[in-house]
Amino acid sequence: MIMDESEIIKSVADHVREKFQGEGSGHDWWHIYRVWQNAKTIAASEECDIFVVEMGALLHDIADHKFHGGDEEIGGKTAEKILSTMGVNEDIVRSVVYIVNNLSYSKNINNKRDLPIEGEIVQDADRLDAIGAIGIARCFAYGGSVGNEIYNPEIKPDLAMDKERYKKGKSPQINHFYEKLLLLKDMMNTDTGRQLAQQRHIFMQNYLEEFFAEWEGER
Ligand code: NI
């Protein structure tokens, strides 16, 4: 059976949704869904292959290496398997696999990897989901899942974080804003991504101001 692009997108979305069912650490199906929507919004103002963008967004976390004994290529391999069974053209499979393998924050922390425009869009879309109102919710949901404190004024943010320290991260969740979330707006690839990130950034700044005021009983 030959599927057209919209049928493939639907089929991949169903597959991913099933695989991520009930995952509670912030990397659940609805994260994928939001990244997919963000990616389409950004792609609307870029010259790009929208099919590759959508596939990249849907598959970008398909096998997060954190949960697979550190195999950094597992995401690409899994994406390749899924797409090959659907008869997707080899060049497109290769583009998507490259994006899936080179997108993540931790892989780009020490040196930035080169991505095609489709990858830049998915990366922006993924980063947007880490900031703003959604980002705040995810930050605390993740922290709770690994037993981190919300905030501890005695533990200062680690601003010189490299890849190894980032992966170990055991600091309170408020520090995560200073260590990562507030830095993301300056890492966006596309104009639309930057604009959306700016709005979300301001929302987080206001949130933190309120948080610290409430912490000291001032509001
Ligand atoms: Ni993601």
mmCIF file of C-alpha atoms and ligand atoms in Angstrom:
data_model
loop_
_atom_site.group_PDB
_atom_site.id
_atom_site.type_symbol
_atom_site.label_atom_id
_atom_site.label_comp_id
_atom_site.label_asym_id
_atom_site.label_seq_id
_atom_site.Cartn_x
_atom_site.Cartn_y
_atom_site.Cartn_z
ATOM 1 C CA MET A 1 0.000 0.000 0.000
ATOM 2 C CA ILE A 2 1.356 3.409 -0.979
ATOM 3 C CA MET A 3 0.502 6.156 1.500
ATOM 4 C CA ASP A 4 0.472 9.840 0.663
ATOM 5 C CA GLU A 5 2.249 12.353 2.895
ATOM 6 C CA SER A 6 -0.753 13.269 5.033
ATOM 7 C CA GLU A 7 -1.520 9.584 5.632
ATOM 8 C CA ILE A 8 2.094 8.985 6.672
ATOM 9 C CA ILE A 9 1.985 11.945 9.062
ATOM 10 C CA LYS A 10 -1.193 10.632 10.617
ATOM 11 C CA SER A 11 0.183 7.138 10.888
ATOM 12 C CA VAL A 12 3.469 8.303 12.473
ATOM 13 C CA ALA A 13 1.530 10.554 14.873
ATOM 14 C CA ASP A 14 -0.637 7.570 15.938
ATOM 15 C CA HIS A 15 2.439 5.409 16.409
ATOM 16 C CA VAL A 16 4.228 8.033 18.512
ATOM 17 C CA ARG A 17 1.120 8.732 20.546
ATOM 18 C CA GLU A 18 0.778 5.068 21.421
ATOM 19 C CA LYS A 19 4.436 4.775 22.334
ATOM 20 C CA PHE A 20 4.355 7.802 24.662
ATOM 21 C CA GLN A 21 1.039 6.960 26.289
ATOM 22 C CA GLY A 22 0.997 7.801 29.985
ATOM 23 C CA GLU A 23 4.601 9.046 30.196
ATOM 24 C CA GLY A 24 4.655 11.577 33.054
ATOM 25 C CA SER A 25 8.076 13.236 33.137
ATOM 26 C CA GLY A 26 7.260 16.000 30.646
ATOM 27 C CA HIS A 27 8.343 13.968 27.618
ATOM 28 C CA ASP A 28 4.885 12.661 26.924
ATOM 29 C CA TRP A 29 2.762 12.580 23.783
ATOM 30 C CA TRP A 30 1.466 16.101 24.482
ATOM 31 C CA HIS A 31 5.026 17.439 24.445
ATOM 32 C CA ILE A 32 5.416 15.891 20.994
ATOM 33 C CA TYR A 33 2.044 17.321 19.992
ATOM 34 C CA ARG A 34 3.019 20.849 21.088
ATOM 35 C CA VAL A 35 6.405 20.684 19.371
ATOM 36 C CA TRP A 36 4.624 19.539 16.220
ATOM 37 C CA GLN A 37 2.243 22.524 16.393
ATOM 38 C CA ASN A 38 5.083 24.967 17.175
ATOM 39 C CA ALA A 39 7.051 23.567 14.251
ATOM 40 C CA LYS A 40 4.177 24.098 11.816
ATOM 41 C CA THR A 41 3.751 27.687 13.040
ATOM 42 C CA ILE A 42 7.453 28.436 12.512
ATOM 43 C CA ALA A 43 7.611 26.561 9.199
ATOM 44 C CA ALA A 44 4.854 28.770 7.782
ATOM 45 C CA SER A 45 7.354 31.645 7.468
ATOM 46 C CA GLU A 46 10.364 29.602 6.313
ATOM 47 C CA GLU A 47 11.314 28.079 3.007
ATOM 48 C CA CYS A 48 11.501 24.423 3.925
ATOM 49 C CA ASP A 49 10.244 20.894 3.321
ATOM 50 C CA ILE A 50 7.209 20.822 5.618
ATOM 51 C CA PHE A 51 6.994 17.019 5.488
ATOM 52 C CA VAL A 52 10.533 16.701 6.882
ATOM 53 C CA VAL A 53 9.674 19.311 9.532
ATOM 54 C CA GLU A 54 6.576 17.413 10.646
ATOM 55 C CA MET A 55 8.363 14.057 10.667
ATOM 56 C CA GLY A 56 11.283 15.552 12.583
ATOM 57 C CA ALA A 57 8.923 17.076 15.159
ATOM 58 C CA LEU A 58 6.925 13.877 15.612
ATOM 59 C CA LEU A 59 10.008 11.679 15.938
ATOM 60 C CA HIS A 60 12.444 14.020 17.686
ATOM 61 C CA ASP A 61 12.157 12.311 21.093
ATOM 62 C CA ILE A 62 11.269 8.843 19.821
ATOM 63 C CA ALA A 63 14.010 7.147 21.801
ATOM 64 C CA ASP A 64 15.493 9.620 24.234
ATOM 65 C CA HIS A 65 19.047 8.393 24.967
ATOM 66 C CA LYS A 66 18.584 9.107 28.680
ATOM 67 C CA PHE A 67 16.269 6.102 28.812
ATOM 68 C CA HIS A 68 18.332 3.798 26.557
ATOM 69 C CA GLY A 69 21.640 3.274 28.286
ATOM 70 C CA GLY A 70 23.221 6.294 26.588
ATOM 71 C CA ASP A 71 23.058 5.092 22.942
ATOM 72 C CA GLU A 72 23.029 8.509 21.245
ATOM 73 C CA GLU A 73 21.995 7.137 17.841
ATOM 74 C CA ILE A 74 19.026 5.104 19.070
ATOM 75 C CA GLY A 75 16.556 7.866 18.163
ATOM 76 C CA GLY A 76 17.699 7.927 14.549
ATOM 77 C CA LYS A 77 17.653 4.150 14.282
ATOM 78 C CA THR A 78 14.115 3.969 15.640
ATOM 79 C CA ALA A 79 12.928 6.777 13.345
ATOM 80 C CA GLU A 80 14.489 4.990 10.380
ATOM 81 C CA LYS A 81 12.678 1.745 11.189
ATOM 82 C CA ILE A 82 9.316 3.483 11.483
ATOM 83 C CA LEU A 83 9.680 5.486 8.269
ATOM 84 C CA SER A 84 11.070 2.614 6.216
ATOM 85 C CA THR A 85 8.033 0.451 6.938
ATOM 86 C CA MET A 86 5.863 3.261 5.538
ATOM 87 C CA GLY A 87 7.682 3.446 2.241
ATOM 88 C CA VAL A 88 9.095 6.941 2.799
ATOM 89 C CA ASN A 89 11.705 7.952 0.237
ATOM 90 C CA GLU A 90 15.316 7.303 1.313
ATOM 91 C CA ASP A 91 16.514 10.918 1.069
ATOM 92 C CA ILE A 92 13.708 12.066 3.321
ATOM 93 C CA VAL A 93 14.397 9.254 5.798
ATOM 94 C CA ARG A 94 18.056 10.321 5.869
ATOM 95 C CA SER A 95 17.139 13.971 6.551
ATOM 96 C CA VAL A 96 14.777 13.037 9.358
ATOM 97 C CA VAL A 97 17.282 10.624 10.929
ATOM 98 C CA TYR A 98 19.960 13.329 10.868
ATOM 99 C CA ILE A 99 17.626 15.799 12.574
ATOM 100 C CA VAL A 100 16.580 13.284 15.226
ATOM 101 C CA ASN A 101 20.214 12.434 16.016
ATOM 102 C CA ASN A 102 21.530 16.001 16.213
ATOM 103 C CA LEU A 103 18.823 18.097 17.767
ATOM 104 C CA SER A 104 18.947 17.767 21.529
ATOM 105 C CA TYR A 105 20.042 20.394 24.010
ATOM 106 C CA SER A 106 22.662 18.159 25.590
ATOM 107 C CA LYS A 107 24.277 17.334 22.223
ATOM 108 C CA ASN A 108 24.545 21.039 21.376
ATOM 109 C CA ILE A 109 25.742 22.268 24.748
ATOM 110 C CA ASN A 110 29.502 21.996 24.144
ATOM 111 C CA ASN A 111 29.517 22.662 20.415
ATOM 112 C CA LYS A 112 26.608 23.602 18.242
ATOM 113 C CA ARG A 113 25.802 21.077 15.507
ATOM 114 C CA ASP A 114 24.943 22.140 11.981
ATOM 115 C CA LEU A 115 21.324 21.509 11.124
ATOM 116 C CA PRO A 116 19.364 21.978 7.889
ATOM 117 C CA ILE A 117 16.538 24.545 8.078
ATOM 118 C CA GLU A 118 14.031 21.760 8.849
ATOM 119 C CA GLY A 119 16.162 20.746 11.839
ATOM 120 C CA GLU A 120 16.522 24.352 12.970
ATOM 121 C CA ILE A 121 12.741 24.684 12.954
ATOM 122 C CA VAL A 122 12.189 21.520 15.003
ATOM 123 C CA GLN A 123 14.926 22.592 17.420
ATOM 124 C CA ASP A 124 13.240 25.981 17.897
ATOM 125 C CA ALA A 125 9.874 24.273 18.334
ATOM 126 C CA ASP A 126 11.312 21.927 20.970
ATOM 127 C CA ARG A 127 13.038 24.772 22.809
ATOM 128 C CA LEU A 128 9.835 26.825 22.820
ATOM 129 C CA ASP A 129 8.124 23.993 24.666
ATOM 130 C CA ALA A 130 10.730 24.293 27.423
ATOM 131 C CA ILE A 131 9.881 27.938 28.140
ATOM 132 C CA GLY A 132 6.863 30.119 28.912
ATOM 133 C CA ALA A 133 3.810 28.821 30.788
ATOM 134 C CA ILE A 134 4.292 25.313 29.425
ATOM 135 C CA GLY A 135 7.989 25.369 30.222
ATOM 136 C CA ILE A 136 7.304 26.317 33.847
ATOM 137 C CA ALA A 137 4.833 23.441 34.212
ATOM 138 C CA ARG A 138 7.256 20.974 32.632
ATOM 139 C CA CYS A 139 10.164 22.183 34.735
ATOM 140 C CA PHE A 140 8.390 21.420 38.012
ATOM 141 C CA ALA A 141 6.759 18.236 36.739
ATOM 142 C CA TYR A 142 10.186 16.907 35.758
ATOM 143 C CA GLY A 143 11.752 18.029 39.044
ATOM 144 C CA GLY A 144 9.084 16.208 41.003
ATOM 145 C CA SER A 145 9.605 13.037 38.993
ATOM 146 C CA VAL A 146 13.304 12.909 39.975
ATOM 147 C CA GLY A 147 12.815 14.153 43.545
ATOM 148 C CA ASN A 148 14.338 17.635 43.158
ATOM 149 C CA GLU A 149 13.375 20.534 45.404
ATOM 150 C CA ILE A 150 11.299 23.402 43.980
ATOM 151 C CA TYR A 151 13.741 25.964 45.309
ATOM 152 C CA ASN A 152 16.491 26.142 47.903
ATOM 153 C CA PRO A 153 18.006 29.602 48.442
ATOM 154 C CA GLU A 154 21.166 27.966 49.826
ATOM 155 C CA ILE A 155 21.987 26.260 46.530
ATOM 156 C CA LYS A 156 23.100 28.725 43.865
ATOM 157 C CA PRO A 157 22.609 28.145 40.116
ATOM 158 C CA ASP A 158 25.525 26.519 38.267
ATOM 159 C CA LEU A 159 26.081 28.894 35.373
ATOM 160 C CA ALA A 160 29.080 27.134 33.832
ATOM 161 C CA MET A 161 27.300 23.906 33.109
ATOM 162 C CA ASP A 162 28.869 21.484 30.635
ATOM 163 C CA LYS A 163 27.305 18.361 29.139
ATOM 164 C CA GLU A 164 28.272 15.962 31.939
ATOM 165 C CA ARG A 165 27.058 18.216 34.733
ATOM 166 C CA TYR A 166 23.869 18.962 32.805
ATOM 167 C CA LYS A 167 23.069 15.257 32.581
ATOM 168 C CA LYS A 168 23.662 14.671 36.301
ATOM 169 C CA GLY A 169 21.668 17.812 37.325
ATOM 170 C CA LYS A 170 20.429 17.485 40.880
ATOM 171 C CA SER A 171 19.835 21.163 41.688
ATOM 172 C CA PRO A 172 16.512 22.764 42.691
ATOM 173 C CA GLN A 173 14.170 23.460 39.794
ATOM 174 C CA ILE A 174 14.272 27.265 40.153
ATOM 175 C CA ASN A 175 18.002 27.069 39.364
ATOM 176 C CA HIS A 176 17.107 25.414 36.084
ATOM 177 C CA PHE A 177 15.624 28.726 34.916
ATOM 178 C CA TYR A 178 19.035 30.403 35.303
ATOM 179 C CA GLU A 179 21.032 27.419 34.073
ATOM 180 C CA LYS A 180 18.976 26.828 30.940
ATOM 181 C CA LEU A 181 15.464 28.185 30.455
ATOM 182 C CA LEU A 182 16.314 31.901 30.484
ATOM 183 C CA LEU A 183 19.187 31.263 28.042
ATOM 184 C CA LEU A 184 17.054 29.656 25.363
ATOM 185 C CA LYS A 185 15.686 32.836 23.778
ATOM 186 C CA ASP A 186 19.188 33.727 22.575
ATOM 187 C CA MET A 187 19.679 30.289 21.039
ATOM 188 C CA MET A 188 16.766 30.365 18.618
ATOM 189 C CA ASN A 189 17.513 29.728 14.931
ATOM 190 C CA THR A 190 14.565 31.360 13.158
ATOM 191 C CA ASP A 191 12.936 34.809 13.336
ATOM 192 C CA THR A 192 9.539 33.385 14.249
ATOM 193 C CA GLY A 193 11.159 31.196 16.889
ATOM 194 C CA ARG A 194 12.904 34.228 18.346
ATOM 195 C CA GLN A 195 9.684 36.267 18.486
ATOM 196 C CA LEU A 196 7.753 33.497 20.215
ATOM 197 C CA ALA A 197 10.646 32.845 22.597
ATOM 198 C CA GLN A 198 10.793 36.514 23.541
ATOM 199 C CA GLN A 199 7.141 36.511 24.653
ATOM 200 C CA ARG A 200 7.615 33.331 26.652
ATOM 201 C CA HIS A 201 10.817 34.694 28.180
ATOM 202 C CA ILE A 202 9.054 37.765 29.548
ATOM 203 C CA PHE A 203 6.345 35.539 31.007
ATOM 204 C CA MET A 204 9.003 33.510 32.873
ATOM 205 C CA GLN A 205 10.722 36.650 34.172
ATOM 206 C CA ASN A 206 7.414 37.897 35.580
ATOM 207 C CA TYR A 207 6.767 34.484 37.080
ATOM 208 C CA LEU A 208 10.148 34.445 38.845
ATOM 209 C CA GLU A 209 9.661 37.938 40.210
ATOM 210 C CA GLU A 210 6.323 36.872 41.693
ATOM 211 C CA PHE A 211 7.833 33.604 42.977
ATOM 212 C CA PHE A 212 10.621 35.306 44.944
ATOM 213 C CA ALA A 213 8.264 37.976 46.313
ATOM 214 C CA GLU A 214 5.898 35.265 47.561
ATOM 215 C CA TRP A 215 8.843 33.249 48.938
ATOM 216 C CA GLU A 216 9.703 36.122 51.281
ATOM 217 C CA GLY A 217 6.087 36.839 52.159
ATOM 218 C CA GLU A 218 6.120 40.166 50.334
ATOM 219 C CA ARG A 219 3.015 39.500 48.231
HETATM 220 NI NI NI B 1 11.502 17.277 22.925
#
